[in-house]
C-alpha cells in the first residue's frame, strides 16, 4: 500500500515569546505584595489615609494578578486558506452576513452602505452568501440608501472580482492614492476605474441629498408606502428582498435583504441583542447558512479573503468542536495622530487577544465575529459528537413541546433549526417564497414563552450583549479563536471626541458590571458549567471595569486629602519603603511603554492612553457603577446609548484631538478632581515653610501628577466655547470641592 501523507492543517498555533514581560509581571506583582505587607505591619502607626491606601492597593494587586493570568501564555493563530481542502463549489459552506444599524443620524447611511458593499464583494462564492441589514430605526432613508446601493453593487462586485481589488469599501478605495491604484493595470482599467468612481460619487450624492432634502417622490413610491405614518418605536415588521441571486451565480451578487423588526411600546425589544435574534430567525428561514458573520454598520470588510481565513479556523478545528466562534479585532481606520482620546485599543487588543487565545479563547466583541449557527441554537460540544443520537427526537417529532418551548411556534423555523443542528446545509432555493414565514418570527411577541435570549440566541440582560453571549458559549465548553490575518480583517470608525469616548466606555462598563452580578456570572459558571478557571479570571478582569472606578477615584483623591489634613498615605522620603513605590511606578511604566513601542506606537500615544484611562475610570466607569446600583435598587433601568459615527469628511480638522465639553454630568468628576488638586497644591505652597512640608513631599508630587493626568480639564477651566467647561459644571464642581475640604477639616 502506498504511503499517504496527510495534508498540512489550515492553521498553526504559534506560542509568543514573552520572557521579558513575564519577568516584569512577576517583578510588579512581588513589589505590590511586599508593599501590602509593609502597610499591614505599619497600619497601627497611621490613620485613615493609610487604611484607605491599603484597601486601594489591595485592589490594584488583585487586578494585576488577573492581568498576569491573562497574559501568561500568549498565542497566535496563523491561517492558510490555500491549505483548505479543494472542494467543489456546491460543497463550500454558506455564510449569512448581518449588518446592524439603529439611527440614521448617529449612524449616517453612507457609512452603513460602504460596510454592506464591502461584504457583498468579499472573495467568496456569491451564491453562498446572503447579507441581511437590520434597521432598528425603521428609517425610509436607510431603505432608500440600500436600494440605491444594490444598483451600484451590481457594478462594484464584478469590478472588484475582475481587478482583484483589495480594499472593497468604495469610500476607502477611492480615497487611496490613485497613482498606486492605477499602476500595473491593463489599459481598460483606467476608464473603468474612473467610471466606477463617478458612479460611487453619484451614489453618495443621492444619499446625502436624500438625508438633507428628503427622498425623491418619484423613487420607490410603492415600497416606501409601508414607512408612512409609522413611529420609530411603534411599527409593524418590514422585510424587503432588495436583491435575490435567483440564478445561483457564484460570480454575481449575494442576496440582499432589508429587515426592520416589529416594535411596540409595551414590548421590550432588548436593543441589539433583540435585533440579532430576529436576524438569526429570519435568516434561518430564508438561507439557513451554517455560519453567521455579524458586523456593526461602521465596520467594513477590509480583507476580501476574511471568510476563507475564518473557515480555516472553523473547519480546521478538531472535529469542528473547538471553535464555537471566531473573533477578529476591532481596528479603526480613522485614528487621529497619537490617539488623543485613547480609544484605538491597539495595544489592549493585541496583548489581550493573544492572552485569551492561550486560554479558552477571546471574548465575543459584538462585531467582526463568525458564529456557528448550531452553537447559537444552544448546541454543546459534547452533544456534537453524539449528534445523530441526541437529535433523533427533534427530527422525529417536529411538534414536540420542548422544541416549541425553545424555538417558538413557527413550524417552518423549527424545521430549519433541526436542519442546522444536524449539520444540514441545504438552503432553500428561492427565498422570496419565505417572506411570509419570516414576518411571523420577526414579530415582537414571538419570543414570549421561548428560550430566546436566555438559552439560545443572543443573550438578554446586559447592554453588552456580545460579551454575555460569548460567556454563555464558553460556559457550555466551547472555545473561541482570535483571527487577525494581514491585512486587518475589518476596519471601523472610532469615536472622534472625548464625550463620545466616555459615553461608549460608560455603556461598556455598565453592561459588563451587569454580567458580573447576574446569574450568568463567570464566577458561577466556573463551578456550575464548563468555563475554565483561568478563563473565568480573564472574564473577571474585564467585568470589573466599572468597580475599578471606586478605588481609583479614592486613590486619586488621597494626595489632596492628605495635604488638606496634614496626614500621609505614602512613606516618608527617607524610609526604605519609598523605593518600593518608586520601583512599581518605574517598572509599570517601562512595561507599558515597551508594549506601545513593540506595537509601533509613539510615546505620546502611550501617555494619551495613560491619561485617558484615569479620566475614564473616574468618570465614565463611575457613572456606570451608579447606573447599575440604581438598577439594583429598582430606581431606573440601564439605557443602551448609541455611539456617534462620524463621516470622515464631516470631521472639523480644528477639533481633531481637542477635548470639547458640554453640560453633561460626566464631566463633573474630572472638573472636581482638578479643582481639589489645585486647592491642595495652593495649601501646600502656603505652608511650604512648616515642619510637615518635607513629610508631605510624596503627596505633593502625586497631586501634581494627578493634575497632569487631568490636563484637558485644567485647560477646560480657562477655555472658551466648546473648548471650555461650562460655568454650570464648574459651579457644581466648586461646591463639591469646597464641601470636600470642609469635611476633611472637620474630620481632622
XYZ file of C-alpha atoms in Angstrom:
748
model
C 0.000 0.000 0.000
C 1.384 3.420 -0.907
C 2.146 5.772 1.947
C -0.337 8.607 2.138
C 0.746 11.929 3.533
C -1.930 13.885 5.358
C -2.280 17.467 4.171
C -0.948 20.215 6.449
C -3.524 21.808 8.750
C -5.128 25.054 7.569
C -3.845 26.935 10.613
C -0.983 26.937 13.111
C -0.923 27.669 16.822
C 2.200 29.743 17.464
C 3.223 30.489 21.088
C 4.572 34.019 21.608
C 7.911 34.676 23.287
C 7.131 36.943 26.242
C 10.005 36.235 28.656
C 10.754 39.939 29.259
C 7.125 40.717 30.027
C 6.875 37.706 32.323
C 9.830 38.988 34.345
C 8.238 42.433 34.591
C 4.876 40.848 35.507
C 6.435 38.983 38.415
C 8.507 41.999 39.493
C 5.437 44.251 39.716
C 3.417 41.555 41.499
C 6.237 40.969 44.006
C 6.612 44.670 44.770
C 2.849 45.189 45.132
C 2.593 42.234 47.520
C 5.595 43.452 49.526
C 4.074 46.915 49.884
C 0.805 45.408 51.107
C 2.714 43.515 53.784
C 4.500 46.730 54.730
C 1.223 48.614 55.058
C -0.307 45.868 57.190
C 2.692 45.829 59.534
C 2.639 49.611 59.963
C -1.131 50.104 59.968
C -1.352 50.719 63.724
C 1.041 53.681 63.427
C -1.041 55.527 60.860
C -4.565 56.769 60.361
C -7.466 56.659 57.914
C -5.452 57.624 54.818
C -3.094 54.689 55.373
C -6.009 52.265 55.700
C -7.709 53.613 52.580
C -4.445 53.332 50.646
C -4.117 49.728 51.843
C -7.590 48.895 50.533
C -6.961 50.594 47.190
C -3.585 48.952 46.711
C -5.075 45.572 47.587
C -7.483 46.089 44.708
C -4.661 47.122 42.362
C -2.730 43.985 43.312
C -5.794 41.843 42.622
C -6.265 43.455 39.192
C -2.589 42.951 38.388
C -2.869 39.281 39.340
C -5.759 38.981 36.885
C -3.613 40.713 34.261
C -0.721 38.291 34.784
C -3.126 35.353 34.463
C -4.447 36.662 31.142
C -1.087 37.459 29.553
C 0.923 34.484 30.826
C 0.567 32.152 27.790
C 0.062 34.333 24.695
C -0.740 32.537 21.474
C -1.486 33.471 17.866
C -3.237 31.505 15.132
C -1.825 31.782 11.629
C -4.228 30.775 8.883
C -3.532 29.318 5.438
C -6.674 29.472 3.258
C -4.809 27.771 0.423
C -4.478 24.654 2.611
C -8.192 24.148 2.906
C -9.318 21.032 1.011
C -10.193 21.930 -2.533
C -13.925 21.401 -2.564
C -16.481 21.562 -5.265
C -18.220 24.900 -5.258
C -21.518 23.380 -4.161
C -19.871 21.985 -1.008
C -18.455 25.308 0.165
C -20.269 26.260 3.406
C -22.674 29.162 3.188
C -22.389 32.264 5.351
C -25.153 34.676 6.390
C -23.820 38.190 6.986
C -25.579 40.560 9.401
C -25.233 44.360 9.468
C -26.992 46.248 12.267
C -27.865 49.926 12.358
C -30.216 51.789 14.671
C -30.186 55.517 13.922
C -29.611 57.203 10.526
C -28.497 60.407 12.275
C -25.928 58.938 14.666
C -25.002 56.285 12.085
C -25.040 58.010 8.661
C -26.363 55.701 5.913
C -23.333 56.246 3.655
C -21.169 54.560 6.313
C -23.575 51.631 6.565
C -23.751 51.312 2.783
C -19.962 51.080 2.482
C -19.995 48.265 5.011
C -22.701 46.479 3.006
C -20.760 46.923 -0.252
C -17.576 45.537 1.288
C -19.460 42.422 2.416
C -21.236 41.905 -0.896
C -17.843 41.982 -2.625
C -15.839 39.589 -0.402
C -13.795 36.943 -2.201
C -16.211 34.038 -1.733
C -18.804 32.336 -3.990
C -21.673 34.837 -4.170
C -24.416 32.199 -4.185
C -23.168 31.034 -0.785
C -23.593 34.456 0.777
C -26.581 36.462 1.980
C -26.421 39.933 3.513
C -29.138 40.964 5.983
C -29.359 44.607 7.053
C -31.209 45.219 10.315
C -32.626 48.735 10.547
C -33.726 49.273 14.131
C -34.583 52.872 13.332
C -37.184 51.820 10.720
C -35.894 54.599 8.507
C -37.104 55.104 4.916
C -33.744 56.819 4.338
C -31.865 53.627 5.224
C -34.128 51.552 2.984
C -33.786 54.015 0.095
C -29.993 54.048 0.547
C -29.916 50.254 0.475
C -31.910 50.088 -2.746
C -29.625 52.610 -4.432
C -26.592 50.775 -3.064
C -27.800 47.500 -4.593
C -27.814 49.169 -8.030
C -24.225 50.299 -7.571
C -23.242 46.889 -6.134
C -24.183 45.183 -9.412
C -21.333 47.178 -10.969
C -18.985 47.228 -7.975
C -18.874 43.476 -7.266
C -17.833 42.454 -10.822
C -15.297 45.305 -10.876
C -13.694 44.065 -7.628
C -13.588 40.487 -8.894
C -12.203 41.433 -12.294
C -9.324 43.540 -10.981
C -8.781 41.738 -7.663
C -9.470 44.911 -5.677
C -8.069 44.546 -2.155
C -9.987 47.323 -0.370
C -13.636 46.730 -1.201
C -15.265 49.571 0.721
C -15.610 52.201 -2.059
C -15.056 55.262 0.117
C -11.715 53.861 1.274
C -10.697 52.545 -2.149
C -11.367 55.792 -3.986
C -9.722 57.911 -1.283
C -6.449 55.974 -1.709
C -3.552 57.193 -3.810
C -4.840 56.858 -7.370
C -1.319 56.521 -8.788
C -0.896 53.320 -6.791
C -4.342 52.088 -7.821
C -3.729 52.757 -11.490
C -0.234 51.278 -11.676
C 0.390 47.862 -13.233
C -3.157 47.649 -14.625
C -4.361 46.919 -18.101
C -5.306 49.895 -20.331
C -9.002 49.108 -19.992
C -8.772 49.532 -16.227
C -8.308 53.299 -16.351
C -11.664 54.227 -17.940
C -13.476 51.592 -15.873
C -11.893 52.950 -12.710
C -12.995 56.498 -13.497
C -16.492 55.356 -14.433
C -16.792 53.388 -11.197
C -15.591 56.372 -9.192
C -18.172 58.585 -10.869
C -20.893 56.037 -10.096
C -19.913 55.964 -6.435
C -19.842 59.744 -6.184
C -23.319 59.749 -7.703
C -24.491 57.223 -5.093
C -23.015 59.303 -2.266
C -24.632 62.433 -3.629
C -28.056 60.742 -3.841
C -27.856 59.502 -0.250
C -26.637 62.835 1.114
C -29.330 64.764 -0.752
C -31.977 62.342 0.490
C -30.749 62.891 4.056
C -30.962 66.682 3.681
C -33.940 67.236 1.367
C -35.920 64.025 1.697
C -36.292 61.034 -0.599
C -37.330 61.940 -4.174
C -41.062 61.264 -4.555
C -40.584 59.546 -7.912
C -38.449 56.774 -6.434
C -39.800 53.654 -4.722
C -43.295 55.063 -4.282
C -44.930 51.702 -3.623
C -42.091 50.328 -1.491
C -41.950 53.428 0.689
C -45.680 53.316 1.430
C -45.018 50.915 4.321
C -42.915 53.602 6.034
C -45.682 56.201 6.041
C -47.379 57.149 9.285
C -45.274 54.881 11.492
C -43.332 55.651 14.637
C -39.767 54.569 15.223
C -40.635 52.675 18.410
C -44.111 51.551 17.361
C -44.385 49.911 13.957
C -45.004 46.533 12.257
C -42.334 44.289 10.764
C -40.893 45.305 7.406
C -38.933 42.747 5.379
C -37.864 43.558 1.810
C -35.772 41.419 -0.519
C -33.643 44.051 -2.222
C -31.843 41.541 -4.431
C -32.150 37.787 -4.877
C -29.465 35.762 -6.626
C -32.031 33.534 -8.353
C -29.559 32.047 -10.826
C -27.193 30.966 -8.008
C -24.413 32.751 -9.871
C -21.175 32.278 -7.931
C -19.698 35.393 -9.595
C -22.782 37.541 -9.196
C -24.107 39.457 -6.221
C -25.210 37.806 -2.958
C -28.768 38.020 -1.624
C -29.513 41.372 -0.014
C -32.416 41.614 2.474
C -33.695 44.578 4.479
C -35.208 43.795 7.909
C -36.899 46.153 10.337
C -38.416 44.153 13.173
C -41.752 44.894 14.765
C -41.690 47.207 17.783
C -44.464 48.010 20.224
C -44.347 50.368 23.184
C -45.404 47.722 25.695
C -42.977 45.063 24.465
C -39.273 45.064 25.441
C -37.062 44.979 22.360
C -33.713 44.190 24.074
C -31.694 46.590 21.925
C -29.046 44.998 19.662
C -29.454 41.505 21.167
C -33.116 41.508 20.146
C -32.240 42.660 16.633
C -29.628 39.907 16.294
C -32.121 37.243 17.347
C -34.585 38.489 14.746
C -31.879 38.299 12.086
C -30.969 34.794 13.242
C -34.552 33.570 12.837
C -35.253 35.392 9.573
C -32.004 34.146 8.044
C -32.684 30.660 9.435
C -35.866 30.557 7.404
C -34.566 32.161 4.234
C -30.992 30.879 3.779
C -30.129 28.866 6.924
C -26.364 29.108 6.433
C -24.329 27.042 8.934
C -22.146 30.075 9.696
C -23.090 33.663 10.507
C -20.970 36.802 10.405
C -22.091 39.920 12.219
C -20.586 43.379 11.877
C -21.537 46.827 13.106
C -22.681 49.288 10.490
C -19.340 51.130 10.558
C -17.059 48.050 10.444
C -16.340 47.264 6.795
C -14.557 44.151 5.498
C -11.008 45.299 4.803
C -9.579 41.893 3.867
C -11.526 40.374 0.941
C -10.386 36.854 1.918
C -11.539 37.098 5.530
C -14.257 34.455 5.064
C -11.610 31.982 3.904
C -9.377 32.800 6.886
C -12.288 32.258 9.264
C -13.159 28.948 7.594
C -9.579 27.763 8.235
C -10.269 28.037 11.955
C -13.881 26.869 11.910
C -13.486 23.919 9.556
C -9.931 23.046 10.505
C -10.513 22.637 14.241
C -10.535 19.126 15.656
C -13.862 17.588 14.590
C -15.147 21.186 14.457
C -15.794 21.092 18.204
C -13.106 23.513 19.375
C -14.017 26.815 17.728
C -17.501 27.871 18.740
C -16.878 31.268 17.169
C -14.030 33.155 15.503
C -13.455 36.735 16.601
C -11.499 39.397 14.697
C -10.092 42.506 16.397
C -11.748 45.910 16.200
C -9.261 48.067 14.328
C -10.006 51.637 13.277
C -9.145 53.413 10.037
C -9.759 56.985 11.178
C -7.424 57.150 14.166
C -6.076 60.592 14.984
C -2.340 61.078 15.342
C -1.101 59.697 18.670
C -4.640 58.637 19.602
C -5.502 61.652 21.825
C -8.636 60.024 23.274
C -7.036 56.638 23.894
C -9.841 54.737 22.122
C -7.915 52.881 19.403
C -7.295 49.942 21.765
C -4.480 48.629 19.543
C -2.188 47.537 22.375
C -5.006 46.156 24.514
C -6.423 44.073 21.669
C -3.012 42.759 20.632
C -1.844 41.540 24.032
C -5.234 40.669 25.492
C -6.279 38.931 22.274
C -3.157 36.782 22.348
C -3.643 36.131 26.047
C -7.241 34.974 25.639
C -6.155 32.789 22.707
C -3.815 30.979 25.078
C -6.665 30.027 27.433
C -10.208 29.251 26.205
C -10.367 31.894 23.532
C -11.201 35.589 23.061
C -14.369 37.328 24.175
C -17.112 37.915 21.651
C -16.648 41.574 20.715
C -20.001 42.218 19.049
C -18.626 42.812 15.544
C -16.305 41.058 13.125
C -17.307 37.666 14.518
C -18.143 34.387 12.757
C -20.591 32.114 14.635
C -21.700 28.553 14.088
C -25.472 28.625 13.806
C -25.780 25.361 15.755
C -23.832 26.950 18.643
C -26.131 29.976 18.677
C -29.015 27.478 18.792
C -27.615 26.122 22.066
C -25.663 23.028 20.986
C -22.849 21.916 23.321
C -19.566 20.432 22.036
C -20.145 17.093 23.768
C -23.539 16.860 22.022
C -21.897 17.358 18.648
C -20.059 14.029 18.847
C -23.303 12.154 19.514
C -25.394 14.368 17.281
C -27.250 11.588 15.491
C -28.404 10.146 18.794
C -29.297 13.306 20.643
C -31.245 14.876 17.784
C -33.420 11.891 16.912
C -36.363 13.267 18.848
C -36.028 16.604 17.104
C -36.371 15.156 13.623
C -38.943 12.532 14.577
C -41.446 14.899 16.145
C -41.288 18.494 14.952
C -44.322 19.406 17.058
C -42.602 18.360 20.262
C -43.408 20.691 23.163
C -39.739 21.049 24.007
C -38.941 22.346 20.528
C -41.851 24.778 20.700
C -40.673 25.977 24.090
C -37.137 26.512 22.854
C -37.605 27.956 19.357
C -41.180 29.251 19.237
C -44.344 28.218 17.420
C -43.197 28.549 13.811
C -43.222 25.102 12.200
C -41.094 26.330 9.312
C -38.456 27.721 11.652
C -38.382 24.557 13.789
C -37.658 22.581 10.620
C -34.822 24.915 9.680
C -33.424 24.773 13.246
C -33.458 20.965 13.179
C -31.589 21.007 9.869
C -28.992 23.420 11.254
C -28.453 21.333 14.399
C -27.938 18.237 12.260
C -25.441 20.000 10.017
C -27.751 20.007 7.009
C -26.580 22.940 4.876
C -29.128 22.618 2.072
C -30.519 26.149 1.897
C -33.866 26.984 0.234
C -33.515 27.663 -3.481
C -35.959 30.581 -3.549
C -36.039 32.979 -0.621
C -38.912 35.151 -1.877
C -41.380 32.346 -1.047
C -40.400 32.515 2.642
C -41.108 36.176 3.374
C -44.496 35.465 4.953
C -42.979 32.938 7.378
C -40.188 35.415 8.135
C -42.752 38.024 9.178
C -44.049 35.639 11.845
C -40.669 35.069 13.501
C -39.852 38.810 13.375
C -42.878 39.768 15.483
C -42.215 41.361 18.864
C -44.358 38.773 20.681
C -42.826 35.697 19.061
C -40.247 35.109 21.805
C -42.666 35.004 24.740
C -42.522 31.619 26.436
C -39.440 30.547 24.457
C -35.730 30.229 25.266
C -34.651 33.083 23.008
C -32.337 35.418 24.897
C -31.866 33.022 27.800
C -30.674 29.662 26.447
C -30.478 30.180 22.678
C -29.569 33.133 20.510
C -28.032 36.389 21.657
C -28.420 36.748 25.410
C -30.558 39.371 27.150
C -29.870 41.110 30.437
C -26.909 43.346 29.622
C -26.150 46.324 27.382
C -23.000 44.409 26.380
C -24.953 41.524 24.910
C -21.901 40.438 22.937
C -19.765 39.605 25.986
C -22.710 37.893 27.707
C -23.408 35.777 24.610
C -19.757 34.797 24.304
C -19.608 33.936 28.003
C -22.653 31.681 27.594
C -20.959 29.873 24.700
C -17.721 29.432 26.661
C -19.712 28.170 29.650
C -21.063 25.327 27.512
C -17.494 24.165 26.926
C -16.811 25.756 23.545
C -13.569 27.500 22.725
C -13.122 30.534 20.504
C -10.270 31.660 18.272
C -8.723 35.028 17.501
C -8.414 35.675 13.748
C -6.108 38.532 12.793
C -4.527 37.987 9.354
C -2.886 40.662 7.238
C -4.309 42.972 6.067
C -6.643 43.555 9.039
C -9.981 41.751 8.546
C -12.289 44.629 9.460
C -11.849 48.362 9.928
C -14.249 50.730 11.659
C -14.507 54.312 12.839
C -13.659 55.207 16.423
C -15.347 57.956 18.466
C -13.903 61.281 17.364
C -14.429 63.280 20.561
C -13.939 62.997 24.293
C -17.645 62.893 25.146
C -18.332 60.125 22.598
C -15.425 58.122 24.004
C -16.652 58.468 27.592
C -20.236 57.637 26.568
C -19.080 54.466 24.849
C -16.954 53.480 27.847
C -19.890 54.086 30.184
C -22.122 51.774 28.124
C -19.469 49.067 28.019
C -18.697 49.244 31.732
C -22.409 49.254 32.640
C -23.100 46.114 30.636
C -20.012 44.337 31.955
C -20.973 45.007 35.561
C -24.497 43.749 34.841
C -22.954 40.455 33.727
C -20.739 40.201 36.808
C -23.679 40.412 39.205
C -26.031 38.270 37.110
C -26.779 34.575 37.489
C -24.607 34.006 34.397
C -21.539 35.471 36.084
C -18.307 33.669 35.139
C -17.702 33.018 38.832
C -20.889 30.958 38.913
C -20.183 29.347 35.518
C -16.795 28.082 36.698
C -18.477 25.898 39.325
C -21.754 25.030 37.587
C -20.732 24.928 33.894
C -17.662 24.243 31.773
C -15.870 27.580 31.968
C -12.163 27.099 32.641
C -10.863 28.687 35.843
C -8.250 30.848 34.113
C -10.867 31.928 31.570
C -13.092 32.901 34.489
C -10.326 35.106 35.908
C -9.783 36.643 32.477
C -13.506 37.462 32.236
C -13.484 38.939 35.739
C -10.626 41.237 34.759
C -12.873 42.789 32.091
C -16.140 42.685 34.017
C -14.801 44.701 36.976
C -14.091 47.776 34.855
C -16.896 49.735 36.491
C -15.929 48.671 40.025
C -12.379 49.887 39.431
C -13.745 53.436 39.473
C -14.163 53.424 43.263
C -10.594 52.524 44.365
C -9.075 54.581 41.548
C -11.177 57.621 42.476
C -10.192 57.210 46.122
C -6.511 56.899 45.236
C -6.680 59.991 43.033
C -8.247 61.963 45.905
C -5.805 60.710 48.551
C -2.987 63.225 47.773
C -5.353 66.189 48.163
C -6.922 64.662 51.272
C -3.520 64.194 52.935
C -2.323 67.713 52.102
C -5.534 69.206 53.493
C -5.448 67.125 56.710
C -1.651 67.139 57.246
C -1.601 63.338 57.033
C 0.248 60.790 54.898
C -0.650 57.866 52.699
C 2.910 57.389 51.416
C 6.063 56.604 53.423
C 8.482 59.447 54.080
C 11.225 60.102 51.567
C 13.958 58.651 53.793
C 12.074 55.399 54.522
C 13.134 52.241 52.565
C 9.527 51.549 51.518
C 9.757 54.605 49.254
C 11.985 52.623 46.910
C 9.220 50.043 46.564
C 6.731 52.647 45.325
C 9.281 54.217 43.003
C 10.102 50.734 41.696
C 6.458 49.874 40.980
C 5.933 53.205 39.238
C 9.021 52.853 37.050
C 8.623 49.163 36.172
C 4.930 49.529 35.334
C 5.590 52.485 33.055
C 8.541 50.770 31.380
C 6.291 47.723 30.885
C 3.510 49.690 29.199
C 5.957 51.784 27.141
C 7.559 48.595 25.801
C 4.120 47.338 24.745
C 3.451 50.557 22.837
C 6.867 50.666 21.182
C 6.625 46.987 20.198
C 3.258 47.722 18.562
C 4.792 50.595 16.598
C 3.081 53.415 18.501
C 4.613 56.590 19.892
C 5.408 57.653 23.435
C 2.812 60.391 23.113
C 0.174 57.775 22.236
C 1.252 55.887 25.363
C 0.864 58.999 27.506
C -2.540 59.794 25.998
C -3.729 56.284 26.827
C -2.458 56.515 30.422
C -4.154 59.883 30.848
C -7.446 58.756 29.331
C -7.516 55.550 31.379
C -7.543 57.624 34.590
C -10.133 60.054 33.219
C -12.327 57.179 32.019
C -12.192 55.221 35.268
C -13.072 58.231 37.433
C -15.910 59.467 35.224
C -17.447 57.034 32.706
C -16.868 53.937 34.833
C -18.031 55.768 37.956
C -21.341 56.650 36.265
C -21.618 53.061 35.070
C -21.357 51.856 38.675
C -24.006 54.335 39.792
C -26.253 53.270 36.902
C -26.106 49.608 37.914
C -26.698 50.486 41.587
C -29.837 52.398 40.593
C -30.954 49.391 38.556
C -30.438 47.062 41.536
C -32.452 49.411 43.757
C -35.240 49.459 41.165
C -34.995 53.228 40.696
C -34.120 53.205 36.985
C -33.093 50.893 34.162
C -29.832 50.990 32.273
C -30.019 52.532 28.798
C -28.278 51.494 25.579
C -26.589 54.653 24.260
C -25.587 54.628 20.575
C -22.112 55.972 19.841
C -21.953 58.779 17.288
C -20.409 57.626 13.970
C -18.792 60.435 12.002
C -18.223 60.595 8.277
C -14.541 61.310 7.738
C -15.434 64.239 5.516
C -17.571 65.842 8.200
C -14.945 65.975 10.923
C -13.716 69.506 11.588
C -9.903 69.471 11.478
C -9.785 72.207 14.093
C -11.469 69.844 16.563
C -9.248 66.864 15.817
C -7.684 65.688 19.059
C -9.052 68.565 21.151
C -11.201 67.887 24.179
C -14.600 69.548 23.887
C -17.072 69.949 26.732
C -20.790 70.405 27.240
C -23.156 70.339 30.199
C -23.038 66.541 30.589
C -22.711 65.356 34.209
C -19.929 63.017 33.067
C -17.515 65.990 33.179
C -18.271 66.859 36.806
C -15.944 64.287 38.475
C -12.920 65.301 36.378
C -13.527 69.006 36.976
C -13.943 68.403 40.715
C -10.701 66.411 40.891
C -8.744 69.193 39.173
C -10.180 71.884 41.439
C -9.361 69.805 44.522
C -5.779 69.231 43.440
C -5.332 72.940 42.722
C -6.676 73.815 46.181
C -4.410 71.236 47.777
C -1.317 72.452 45.906
C -2.066 76.057 46.879
C -2.400 74.999 50.530
C 0.891 73.072 50.288
C 2.589 76.113 48.773
C 1.281 78.419 51.512
C 2.567 76.044 54.193
C 5.913 75.431 52.470
C 7.941 76.504 55.491
C 6.280 74.440 58.231
C 7.753 71.298 59.732
C 5.277 68.996 57.963
C 6.321 70.116 54.487
C 9.115 67.583 53.979
C 6.966 64.672 55.179
C 4.308 65.513 52.563
C 6.698 65.639 49.594
C 5.302 62.395 48.123
C 1.703 63.591 48.422
C 2.503 66.929 46.752
C 4.284 65.142 43.915
C 1.310 62.795 43.454
C -1.117 65.721 43.483
C 0.903 67.395 40.741
C 0.891 64.125 38.750
C -2.921 63.915 39.043
C -3.176 67.427 37.589
C -1.056 66.258 34.657
C -3.372 63.303 34.097
C -6.365 65.651 34.055
C -4.658 68.278 31.910
C -7.589 68.541 29.440
C -9.838 69.554 32.342
C -7.295 72.124 33.577
C -7.256 73.653 30.085
C -11.043 73.448 30.020
C -11.269 75.673 33.112
C -9.770 78.517 31.076
C -11.110 77.577 27.646
C -13.895 79.271 25.748
C -16.885 77.998 23.839
C -16.999 74.255 23.368
C -13.362 74.000 24.467
C -14.215 75.380 27.875
C -16.008 73.633 30.719
C -19.496 75.163 31.117
C -19.957 77.505 34.066
C -22.701 75.293 35.478
C -20.309 72.336 35.623
C -17.590 74.459 37.245
C -20.068 75.691 39.871
C -21.182 72.131 40.710
C -17.571 71.003 40.958
C -16.624 74.011 43.084
C -19.406 73.209 45.550
C -18.252 69.584 45.726
C -14.617 70.639 46.133
C -15.212 73.097 48.962
C -17.557 70.621 50.635
C -14.810 68.004 50.489
C -12.277 70.428 52.021
C -14.700 71.391 54.779
C -15.461 67.769 55.619
C -11.744 66.970 55.753
C -11.059 69.848 58.128
C -13.947 68.891 60.407
C -12.884 65.249 60.473
C -9.324 66.223 61.416
